[in-house]
Short mmCIF file of C-alpha atoms and ligand atoms in Angstrom, two decimals:
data_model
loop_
_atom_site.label_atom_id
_atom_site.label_comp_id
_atom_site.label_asym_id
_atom_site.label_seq_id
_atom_site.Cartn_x
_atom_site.Cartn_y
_atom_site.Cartn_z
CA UNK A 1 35.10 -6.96 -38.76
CA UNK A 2 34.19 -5.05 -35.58
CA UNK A 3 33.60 -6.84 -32.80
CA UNK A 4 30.91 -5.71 -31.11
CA UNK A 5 31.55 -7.75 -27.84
CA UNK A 6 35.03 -6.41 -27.58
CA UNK A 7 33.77 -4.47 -24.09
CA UNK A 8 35.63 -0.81 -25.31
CA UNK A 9 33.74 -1.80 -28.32
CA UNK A 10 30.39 -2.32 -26.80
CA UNK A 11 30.95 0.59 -24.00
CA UNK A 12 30.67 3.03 -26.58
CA UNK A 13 28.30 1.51 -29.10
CA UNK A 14 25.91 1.91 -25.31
CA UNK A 15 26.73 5.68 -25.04
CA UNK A 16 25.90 6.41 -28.68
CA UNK A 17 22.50 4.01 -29.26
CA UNK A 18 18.92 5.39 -28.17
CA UNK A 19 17.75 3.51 -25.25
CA UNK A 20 14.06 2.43 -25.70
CA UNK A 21 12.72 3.71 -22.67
CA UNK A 22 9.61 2.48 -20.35
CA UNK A 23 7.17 4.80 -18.54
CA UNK A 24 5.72 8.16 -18.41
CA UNK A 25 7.46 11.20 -16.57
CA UNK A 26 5.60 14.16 -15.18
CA UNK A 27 5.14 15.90 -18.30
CA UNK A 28 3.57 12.96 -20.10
CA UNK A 29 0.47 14.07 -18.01
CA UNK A 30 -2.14 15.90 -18.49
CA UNK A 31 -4.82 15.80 -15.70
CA UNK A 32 -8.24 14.57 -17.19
CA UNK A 33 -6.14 11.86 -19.33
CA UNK A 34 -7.78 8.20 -18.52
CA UNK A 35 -5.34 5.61 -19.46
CA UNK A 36 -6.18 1.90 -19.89
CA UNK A 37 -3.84 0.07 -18.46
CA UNK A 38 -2.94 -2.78 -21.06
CA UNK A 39 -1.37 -5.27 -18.71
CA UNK A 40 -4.02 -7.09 -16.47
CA UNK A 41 -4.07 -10.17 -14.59
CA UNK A 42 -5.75 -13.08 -13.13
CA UNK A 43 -6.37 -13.38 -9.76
CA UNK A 44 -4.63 -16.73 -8.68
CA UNK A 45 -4.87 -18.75 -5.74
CA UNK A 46 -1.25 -19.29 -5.99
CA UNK A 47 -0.55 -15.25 -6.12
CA UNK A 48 -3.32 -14.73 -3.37
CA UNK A 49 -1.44 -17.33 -0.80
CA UNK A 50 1.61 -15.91 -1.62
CA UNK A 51 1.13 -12.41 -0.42
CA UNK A 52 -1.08 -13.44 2.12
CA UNK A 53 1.24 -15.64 3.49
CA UNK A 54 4.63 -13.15 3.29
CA UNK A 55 2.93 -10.28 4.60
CA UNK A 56 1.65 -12.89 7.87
CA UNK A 57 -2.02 -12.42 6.75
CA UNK A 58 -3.52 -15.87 7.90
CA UNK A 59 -6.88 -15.43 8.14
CA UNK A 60 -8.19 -18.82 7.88
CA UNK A 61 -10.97 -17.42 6.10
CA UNK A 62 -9.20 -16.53 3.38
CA UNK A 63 -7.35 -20.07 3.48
CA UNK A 64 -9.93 -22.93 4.64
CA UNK A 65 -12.96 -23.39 2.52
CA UNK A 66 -14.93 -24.62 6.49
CA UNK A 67 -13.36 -21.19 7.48
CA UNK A 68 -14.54 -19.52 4.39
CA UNK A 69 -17.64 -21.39 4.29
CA UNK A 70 -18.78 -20.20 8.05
CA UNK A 71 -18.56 -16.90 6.91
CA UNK A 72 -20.72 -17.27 3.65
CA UNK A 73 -18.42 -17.37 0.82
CA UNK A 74 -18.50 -20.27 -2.09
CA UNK A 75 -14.64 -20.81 -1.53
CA UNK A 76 -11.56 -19.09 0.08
CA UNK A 77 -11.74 -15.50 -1.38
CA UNK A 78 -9.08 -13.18 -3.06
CA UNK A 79 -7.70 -11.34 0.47
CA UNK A 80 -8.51 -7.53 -0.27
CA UNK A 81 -4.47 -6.42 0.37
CA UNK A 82 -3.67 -8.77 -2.32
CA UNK A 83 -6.37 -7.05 -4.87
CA UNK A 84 -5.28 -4.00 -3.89
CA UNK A 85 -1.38 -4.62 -4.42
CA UNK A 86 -2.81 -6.20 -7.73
CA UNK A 87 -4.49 -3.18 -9.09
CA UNK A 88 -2.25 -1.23 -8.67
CA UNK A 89 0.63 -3.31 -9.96
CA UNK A 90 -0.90 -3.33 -13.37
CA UNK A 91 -1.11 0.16 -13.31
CA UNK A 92 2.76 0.84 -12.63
CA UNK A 93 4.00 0.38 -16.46
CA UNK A 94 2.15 3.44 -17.53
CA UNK A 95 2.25 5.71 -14.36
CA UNK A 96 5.26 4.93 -11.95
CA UNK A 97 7.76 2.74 -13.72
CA UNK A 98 9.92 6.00 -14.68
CA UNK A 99 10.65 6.18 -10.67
CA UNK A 100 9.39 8.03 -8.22
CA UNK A 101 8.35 7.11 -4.80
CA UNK A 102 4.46 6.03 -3.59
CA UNK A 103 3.56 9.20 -1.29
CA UNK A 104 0.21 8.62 -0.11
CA UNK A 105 -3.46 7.03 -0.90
CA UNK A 106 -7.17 7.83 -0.43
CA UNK A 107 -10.80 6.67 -0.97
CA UNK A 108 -9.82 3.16 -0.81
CA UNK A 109 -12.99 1.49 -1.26
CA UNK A 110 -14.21 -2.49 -1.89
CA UNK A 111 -17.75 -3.82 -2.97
CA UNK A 112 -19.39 -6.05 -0.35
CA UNK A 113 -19.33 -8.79 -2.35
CA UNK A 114 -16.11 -11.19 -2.29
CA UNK A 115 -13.79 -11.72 -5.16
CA UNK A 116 -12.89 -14.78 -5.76
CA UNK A 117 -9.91 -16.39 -7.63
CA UNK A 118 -9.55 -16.92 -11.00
CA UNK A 119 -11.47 -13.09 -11.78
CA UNK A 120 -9.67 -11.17 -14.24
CA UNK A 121 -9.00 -7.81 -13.71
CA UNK A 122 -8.35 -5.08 -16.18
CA UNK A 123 -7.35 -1.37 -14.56
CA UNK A 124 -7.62 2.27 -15.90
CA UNK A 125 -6.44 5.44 -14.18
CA UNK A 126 -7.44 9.04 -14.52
CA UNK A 127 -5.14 11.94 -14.27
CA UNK A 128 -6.47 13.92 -11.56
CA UNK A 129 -3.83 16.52 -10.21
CA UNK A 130 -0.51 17.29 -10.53
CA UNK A 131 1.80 19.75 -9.26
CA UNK A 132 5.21 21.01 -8.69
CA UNK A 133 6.97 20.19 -5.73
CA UNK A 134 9.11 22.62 -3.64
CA UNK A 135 11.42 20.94 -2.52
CA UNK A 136 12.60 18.31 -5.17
CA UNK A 137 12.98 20.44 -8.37
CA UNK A 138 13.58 16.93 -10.55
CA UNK A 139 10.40 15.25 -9.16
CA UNK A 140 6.75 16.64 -10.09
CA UNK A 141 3.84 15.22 -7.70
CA UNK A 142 0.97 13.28 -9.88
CA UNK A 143 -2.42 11.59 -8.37
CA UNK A 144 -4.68 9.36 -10.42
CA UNK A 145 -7.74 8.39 -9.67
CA UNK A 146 -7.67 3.85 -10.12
CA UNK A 147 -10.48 1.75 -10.84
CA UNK A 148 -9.94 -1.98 -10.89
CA UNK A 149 -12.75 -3.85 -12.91
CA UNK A 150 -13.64 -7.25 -12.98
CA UNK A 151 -12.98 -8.02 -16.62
CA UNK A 152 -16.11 -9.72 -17.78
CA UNK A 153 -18.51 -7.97 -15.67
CA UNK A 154 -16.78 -4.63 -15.57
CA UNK A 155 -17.79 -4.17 -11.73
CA UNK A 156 -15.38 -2.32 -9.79
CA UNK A 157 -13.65 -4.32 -7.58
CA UNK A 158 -11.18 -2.29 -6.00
CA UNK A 159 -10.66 1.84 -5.94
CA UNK A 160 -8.77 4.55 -4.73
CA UNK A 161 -6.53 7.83 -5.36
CA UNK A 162 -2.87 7.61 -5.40
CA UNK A 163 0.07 9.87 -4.93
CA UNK A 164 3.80 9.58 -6.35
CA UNK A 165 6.89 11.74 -7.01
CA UNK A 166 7.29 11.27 -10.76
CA UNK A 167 10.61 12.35 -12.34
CA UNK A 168 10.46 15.62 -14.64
CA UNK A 169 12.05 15.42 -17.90
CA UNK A 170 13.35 18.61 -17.18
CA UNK A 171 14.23 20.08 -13.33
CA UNK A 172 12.20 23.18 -12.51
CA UNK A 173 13.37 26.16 -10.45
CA UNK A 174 11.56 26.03 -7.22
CA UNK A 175 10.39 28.60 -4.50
CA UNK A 176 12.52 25.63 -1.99
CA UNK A 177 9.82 26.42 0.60
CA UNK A 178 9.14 23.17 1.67
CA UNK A 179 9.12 22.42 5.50
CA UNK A 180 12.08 20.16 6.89
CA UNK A 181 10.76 18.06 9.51
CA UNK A 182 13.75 19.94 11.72
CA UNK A 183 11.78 23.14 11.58
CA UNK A 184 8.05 20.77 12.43
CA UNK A 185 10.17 19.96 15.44
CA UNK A 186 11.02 22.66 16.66
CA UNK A 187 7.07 24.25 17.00
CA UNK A 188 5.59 21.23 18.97
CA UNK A 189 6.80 18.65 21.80
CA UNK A 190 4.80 15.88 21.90
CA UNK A 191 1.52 16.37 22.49
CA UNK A 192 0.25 12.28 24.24
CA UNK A 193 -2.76 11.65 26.33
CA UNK A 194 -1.74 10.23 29.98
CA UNK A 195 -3.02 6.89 29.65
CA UNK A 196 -2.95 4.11 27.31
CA UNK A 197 -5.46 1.44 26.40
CA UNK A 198 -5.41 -1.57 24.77
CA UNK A 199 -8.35 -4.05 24.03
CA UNK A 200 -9.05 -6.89 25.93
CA UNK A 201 -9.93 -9.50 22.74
CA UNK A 202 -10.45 -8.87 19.13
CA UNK A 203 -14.33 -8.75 18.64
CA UNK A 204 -15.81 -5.53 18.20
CA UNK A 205 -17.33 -5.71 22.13
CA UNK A 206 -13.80 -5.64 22.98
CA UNK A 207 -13.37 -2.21 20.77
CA UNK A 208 -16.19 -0.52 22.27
CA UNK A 209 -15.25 -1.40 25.64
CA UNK A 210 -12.24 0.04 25.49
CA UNK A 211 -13.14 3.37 23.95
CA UNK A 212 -15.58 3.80 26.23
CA UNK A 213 -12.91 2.97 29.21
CA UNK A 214 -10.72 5.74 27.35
CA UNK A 215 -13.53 7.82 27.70
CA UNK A 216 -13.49 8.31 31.13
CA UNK A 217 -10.02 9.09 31.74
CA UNK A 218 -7.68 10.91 29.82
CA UNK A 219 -6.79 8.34 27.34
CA UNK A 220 -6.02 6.81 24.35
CA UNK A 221 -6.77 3.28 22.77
CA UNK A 222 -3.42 2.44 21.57
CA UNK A 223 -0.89 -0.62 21.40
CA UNK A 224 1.98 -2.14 19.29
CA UNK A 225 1.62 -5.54 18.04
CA UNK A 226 4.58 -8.29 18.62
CA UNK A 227 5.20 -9.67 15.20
CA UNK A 228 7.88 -7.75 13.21
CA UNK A 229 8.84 -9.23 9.12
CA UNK A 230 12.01 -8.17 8.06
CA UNK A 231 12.18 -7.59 4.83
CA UNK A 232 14.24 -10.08 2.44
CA UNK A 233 14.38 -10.98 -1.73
CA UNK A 234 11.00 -12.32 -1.83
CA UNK A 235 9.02 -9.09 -0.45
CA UNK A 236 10.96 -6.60 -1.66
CA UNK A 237 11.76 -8.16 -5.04
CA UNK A 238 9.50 -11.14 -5.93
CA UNK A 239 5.63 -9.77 -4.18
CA UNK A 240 5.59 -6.61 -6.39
CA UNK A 241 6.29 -8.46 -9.95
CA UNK A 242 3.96 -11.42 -8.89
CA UNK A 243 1.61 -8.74 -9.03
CA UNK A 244 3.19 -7.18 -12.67
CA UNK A 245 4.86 -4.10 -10.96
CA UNK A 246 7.47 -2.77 -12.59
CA UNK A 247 8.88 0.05 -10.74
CA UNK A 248 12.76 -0.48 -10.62
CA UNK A 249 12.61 0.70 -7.31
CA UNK A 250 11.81 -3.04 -6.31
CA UNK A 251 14.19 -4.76 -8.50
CA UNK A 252 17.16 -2.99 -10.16
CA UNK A 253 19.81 -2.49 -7.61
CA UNK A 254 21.89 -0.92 -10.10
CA UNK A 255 19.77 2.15 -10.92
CA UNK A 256 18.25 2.43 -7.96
CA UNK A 257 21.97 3.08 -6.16
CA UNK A 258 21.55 6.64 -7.69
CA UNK A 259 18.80 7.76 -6.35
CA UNK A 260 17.08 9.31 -3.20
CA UNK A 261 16.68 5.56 -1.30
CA UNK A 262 20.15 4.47 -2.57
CA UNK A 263 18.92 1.18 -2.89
CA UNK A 264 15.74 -0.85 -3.65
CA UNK A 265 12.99 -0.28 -1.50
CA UNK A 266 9.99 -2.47 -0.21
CA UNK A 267 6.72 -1.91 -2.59
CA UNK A 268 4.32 0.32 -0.50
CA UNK A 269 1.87 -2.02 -0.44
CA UNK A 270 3.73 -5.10 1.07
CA UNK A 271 4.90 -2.65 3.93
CA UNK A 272 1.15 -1.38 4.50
CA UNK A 273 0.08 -5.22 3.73
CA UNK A 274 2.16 -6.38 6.12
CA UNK A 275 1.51 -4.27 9.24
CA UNK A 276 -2.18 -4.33 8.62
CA UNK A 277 -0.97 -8.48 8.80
CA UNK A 278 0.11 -7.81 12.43
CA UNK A 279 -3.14 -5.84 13.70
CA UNK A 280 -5.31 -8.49 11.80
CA UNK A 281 -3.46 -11.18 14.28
CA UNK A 282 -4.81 -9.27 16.77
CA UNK A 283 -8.59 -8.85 15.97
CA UNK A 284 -11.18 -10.93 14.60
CA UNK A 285 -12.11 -9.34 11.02
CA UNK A 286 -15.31 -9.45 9.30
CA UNK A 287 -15.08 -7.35 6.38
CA UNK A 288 -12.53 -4.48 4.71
CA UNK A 289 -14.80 -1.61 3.78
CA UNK A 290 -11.82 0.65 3.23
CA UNK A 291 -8.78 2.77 4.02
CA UNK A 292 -7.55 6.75 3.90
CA UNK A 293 -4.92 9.08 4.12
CA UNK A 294 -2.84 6.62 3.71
CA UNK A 295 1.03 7.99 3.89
CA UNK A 296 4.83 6.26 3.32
CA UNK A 297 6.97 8.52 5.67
CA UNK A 298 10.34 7.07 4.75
CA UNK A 299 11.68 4.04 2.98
CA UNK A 300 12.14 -0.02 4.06
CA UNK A 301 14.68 -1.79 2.52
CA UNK A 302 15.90 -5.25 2.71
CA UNK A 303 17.02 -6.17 6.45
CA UNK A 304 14.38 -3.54 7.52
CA UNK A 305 11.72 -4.97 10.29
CA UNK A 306 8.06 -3.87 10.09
CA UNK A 307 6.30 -3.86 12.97
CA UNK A 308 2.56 -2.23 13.15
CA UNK A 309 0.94 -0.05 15.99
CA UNK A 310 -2.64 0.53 15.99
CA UNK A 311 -5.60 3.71 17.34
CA UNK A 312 -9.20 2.97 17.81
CA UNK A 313 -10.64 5.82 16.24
CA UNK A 314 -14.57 4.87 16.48
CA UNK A 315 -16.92 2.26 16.45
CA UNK A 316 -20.46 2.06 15.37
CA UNK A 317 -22.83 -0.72 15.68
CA UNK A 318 -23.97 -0.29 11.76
CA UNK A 319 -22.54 -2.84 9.68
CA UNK A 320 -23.20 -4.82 6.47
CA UNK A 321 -24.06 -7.94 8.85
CA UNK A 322 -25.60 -8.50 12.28
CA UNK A 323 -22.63 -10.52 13.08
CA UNK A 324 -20.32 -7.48 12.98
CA UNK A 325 -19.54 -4.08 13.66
CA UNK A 326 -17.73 -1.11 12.69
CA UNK A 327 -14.56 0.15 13.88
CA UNK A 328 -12.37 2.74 12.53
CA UNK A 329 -8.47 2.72 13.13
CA UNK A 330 -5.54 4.08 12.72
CA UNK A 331 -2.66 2.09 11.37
CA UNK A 332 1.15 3.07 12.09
CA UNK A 333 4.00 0.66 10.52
CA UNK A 334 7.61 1.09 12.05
CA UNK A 335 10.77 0.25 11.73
CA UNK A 336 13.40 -1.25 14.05
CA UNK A 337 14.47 2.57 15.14
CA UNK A 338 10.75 3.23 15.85
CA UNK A 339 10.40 5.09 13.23
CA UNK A 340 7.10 5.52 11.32
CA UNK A 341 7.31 4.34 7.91
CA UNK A 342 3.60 4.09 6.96
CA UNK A 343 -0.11 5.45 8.30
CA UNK A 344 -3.38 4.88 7.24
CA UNK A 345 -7.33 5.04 8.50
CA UNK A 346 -8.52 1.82 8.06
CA UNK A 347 -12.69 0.98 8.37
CA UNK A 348 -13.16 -2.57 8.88
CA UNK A 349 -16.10 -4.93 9.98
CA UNK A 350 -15.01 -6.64 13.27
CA UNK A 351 -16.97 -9.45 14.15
CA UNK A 352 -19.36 -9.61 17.49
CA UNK A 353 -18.79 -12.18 20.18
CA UNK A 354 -21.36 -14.62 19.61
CA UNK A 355 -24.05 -14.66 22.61
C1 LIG B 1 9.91 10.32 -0.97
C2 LIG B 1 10.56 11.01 0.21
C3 LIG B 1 12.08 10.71 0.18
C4 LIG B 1 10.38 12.46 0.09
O1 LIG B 1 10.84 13.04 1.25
P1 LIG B 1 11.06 14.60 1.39
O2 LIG B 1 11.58 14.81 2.77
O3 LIG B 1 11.78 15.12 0.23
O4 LIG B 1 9.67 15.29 1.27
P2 LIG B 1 8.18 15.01 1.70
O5 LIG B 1 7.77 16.22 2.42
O6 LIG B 1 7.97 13.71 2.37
O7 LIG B 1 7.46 14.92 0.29
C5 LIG B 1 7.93 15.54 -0.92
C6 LIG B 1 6.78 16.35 -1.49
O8 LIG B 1 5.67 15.47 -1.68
C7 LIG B 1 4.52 16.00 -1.04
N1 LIG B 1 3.73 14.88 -0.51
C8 LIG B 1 4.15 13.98 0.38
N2 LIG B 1 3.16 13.10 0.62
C9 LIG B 1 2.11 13.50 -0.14
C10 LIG B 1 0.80 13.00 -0.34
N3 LIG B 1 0.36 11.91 0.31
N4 LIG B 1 -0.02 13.66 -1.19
C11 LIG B 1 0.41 14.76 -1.87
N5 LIG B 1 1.66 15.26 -1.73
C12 LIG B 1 2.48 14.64 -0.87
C13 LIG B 1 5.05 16.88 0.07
O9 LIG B 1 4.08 17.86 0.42
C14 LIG B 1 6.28 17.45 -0.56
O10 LIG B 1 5.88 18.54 -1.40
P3 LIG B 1 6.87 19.81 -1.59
O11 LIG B 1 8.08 19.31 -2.31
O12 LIG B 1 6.06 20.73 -2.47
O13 LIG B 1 7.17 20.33 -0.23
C15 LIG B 1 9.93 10.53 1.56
O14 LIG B 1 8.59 11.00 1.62
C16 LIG B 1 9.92 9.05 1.66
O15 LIG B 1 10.94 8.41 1.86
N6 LIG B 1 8.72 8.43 1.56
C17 LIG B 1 8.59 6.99 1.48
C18 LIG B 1 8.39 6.60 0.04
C19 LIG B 1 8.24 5.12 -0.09
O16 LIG B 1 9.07 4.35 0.39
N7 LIG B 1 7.12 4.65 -0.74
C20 LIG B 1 6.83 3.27 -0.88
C21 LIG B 1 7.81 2.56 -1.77
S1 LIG B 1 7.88 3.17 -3.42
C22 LIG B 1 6.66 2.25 -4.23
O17 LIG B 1 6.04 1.40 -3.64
C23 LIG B 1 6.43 2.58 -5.65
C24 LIG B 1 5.33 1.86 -6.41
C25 LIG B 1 4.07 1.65 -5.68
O18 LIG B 1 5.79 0.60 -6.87
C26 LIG B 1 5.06 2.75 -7.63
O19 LIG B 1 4.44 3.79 -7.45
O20 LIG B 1 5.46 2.40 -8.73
#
């Protein structure tokens, strides 16, 4: 009788089967297609602390019910990163778990009212582009526009337009026009204003003040923030599946050694997450109305260090509440080379000193 654990045995019984694959490649996609997404999940406290606490988003807002109290909500809410990471989690089985990196999101947008824990969210996606890249003739560039929906309600809790590399069945011959960054180099030098400056506090007066100071001279709001997270088992492994994402470039070591990263790589949204973390530390928030042109530049992996450097864009007095204002930033993660490894707008309600 053959053995079928014998391993010369069992080596070639794994050549000749058909492996029961998992996920959609680029061809699978036709734009227009809306997919429901069949996995969906409940909103726990226990998944909410987590990623708020491993991405260094502590808020006591979203952790004290005083904190969350003085600010108007029943209870602690559902932190907006974590809804975020959440909808699109649920969404990676049908669009990303073939591979593919995260290249970029848009139109990021929240309702003003808070989540709260224990909601259960159910996502669908629509195919809206997709194209051939240049440069990587196995990879086929696919955006979807996400919706995640409060499950008994059906009101929209969390949207946005995302962008990945998805794998082609089948390579295509490409023009191979795209632009190294070698040949961006070469056109510009670095193009900085002369002076740099950084906001006194974290309530919006402190924003405004220091836009107008930047005003005057030739001059930037900019700054780093201290904190750096390096990146270990538990973000780069455990915070995407807490939140059902299956993309084996989290998790599976093995495949992922053959590919462009070489390795598993940190979720997109625990790197952005975790940044935004560091600038949050820094200013007092009121409210996330949204983010865009959001971009991953290059890849964190496990011993990689985030760190997050932040713009002041704008800020406007109009805001949901009196008690706040609006300012709009840019976020930069980096690395522990200083290199850029995520960038984003972000519009947020900062709240006003109190007179
Ligand atoms: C992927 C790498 C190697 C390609 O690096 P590269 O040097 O080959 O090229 P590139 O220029 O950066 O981009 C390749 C192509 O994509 C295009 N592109 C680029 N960005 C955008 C965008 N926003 N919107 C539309 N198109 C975009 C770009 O124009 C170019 O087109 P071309 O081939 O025709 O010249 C490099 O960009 C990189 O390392 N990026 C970081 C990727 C990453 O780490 N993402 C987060 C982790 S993966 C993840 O979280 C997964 C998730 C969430 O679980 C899940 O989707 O399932």
């Amino acid at each position: 009788m053959t053995d079928w654990t014998d391993p010369e045995t069992f080596a070639q019984a794994l050549e000749q089967v058909e492996t029961k694959e998992k996920g959609n490649c680029f061809e699978d996609f036709e734009e227009g297609d809306v997919i429901e997404h069949d996995p969906g999940l409940t909103l726990t406290q226990f998944g909410n602390e987590s990623w708020m606490s491993q991405t260094l988003n502590h808020d006591p807002t979203y952790w004290r019910a005083d904190a969350a109290e003085e600010r108007g909500f029943e209870e602690p809410p559902v932190h907006p990163d974590y809804l975020t990471a959440a909808t699109l989690g649920i969404t990676v089985e049908d669009l990303s778990e073939k591979g593919g990196y995260f290249l970029g999101r848009t139109d990021v947008r929240f309702p003003e009212a808070p989540v709260y824990t224990g909601t259960e969210l159910h996502v669908e996606s629509e195919v809206v582009n997709r194209a051939t890249s240049s440069s990587r003739p196995e990879y086929g560039i696919v955006s979807w526009r996400t919706r995640g929906k409060d499950a008994e309600t059906g009101d929209v809790l969390c949207s946005y337009e995302r962008t990945n590399m998805i794998p082609r069945r089948e390579p295509v011959a490409t023009d191979g026009s795209g632009t190294t960054a070698a040949e961006d180099d070469e056109n510009d030098g670095p193009d900085l204003p002369e002076t740099f400056v950084a906001p006194e506090g974290g309530y919006f007066e402190d924003f405004v003040e220091a836009l107008e100071t930047a005003a005057d001279e030739h001059a930037a709001v900019a700054y780093r923030h201290e904190r750096g997270r390096t990146q270990d088992d538990v973000t780069v492994a455990s915070l995407p599946l807490s939140t059902l994402n299956t993309a084996k470039q989290h998790h599976n070591v093995d495949v992922m050694s053959d590919s462009p990263s070489g390795d598993i790589v940190t979720y997109g949204d625990v790197t952005r997450s975790t940044a935004l973390g560091h600038a949050r530390s820094d200013e007092e928030t009121w409210r996330e109305v949204g983010f865009d042109d959001e971009s991953f530049h290059t890849f964190v992996a496990v011993g990689d260090t985030v760190y997050a450097f932040t713009r002041v864009l704008e800020a406007d007095e109009a805001a949901s509440s009196d008690e706040a204002g609006t300012v709009t930033f840019q976020h930069i993660a980096f690395n522990q080379d200083d290199e850029p490894v995520y960038s984003g707008t972000r519009t947020a309600e900062i709240r006003k000193r109190s007179n």
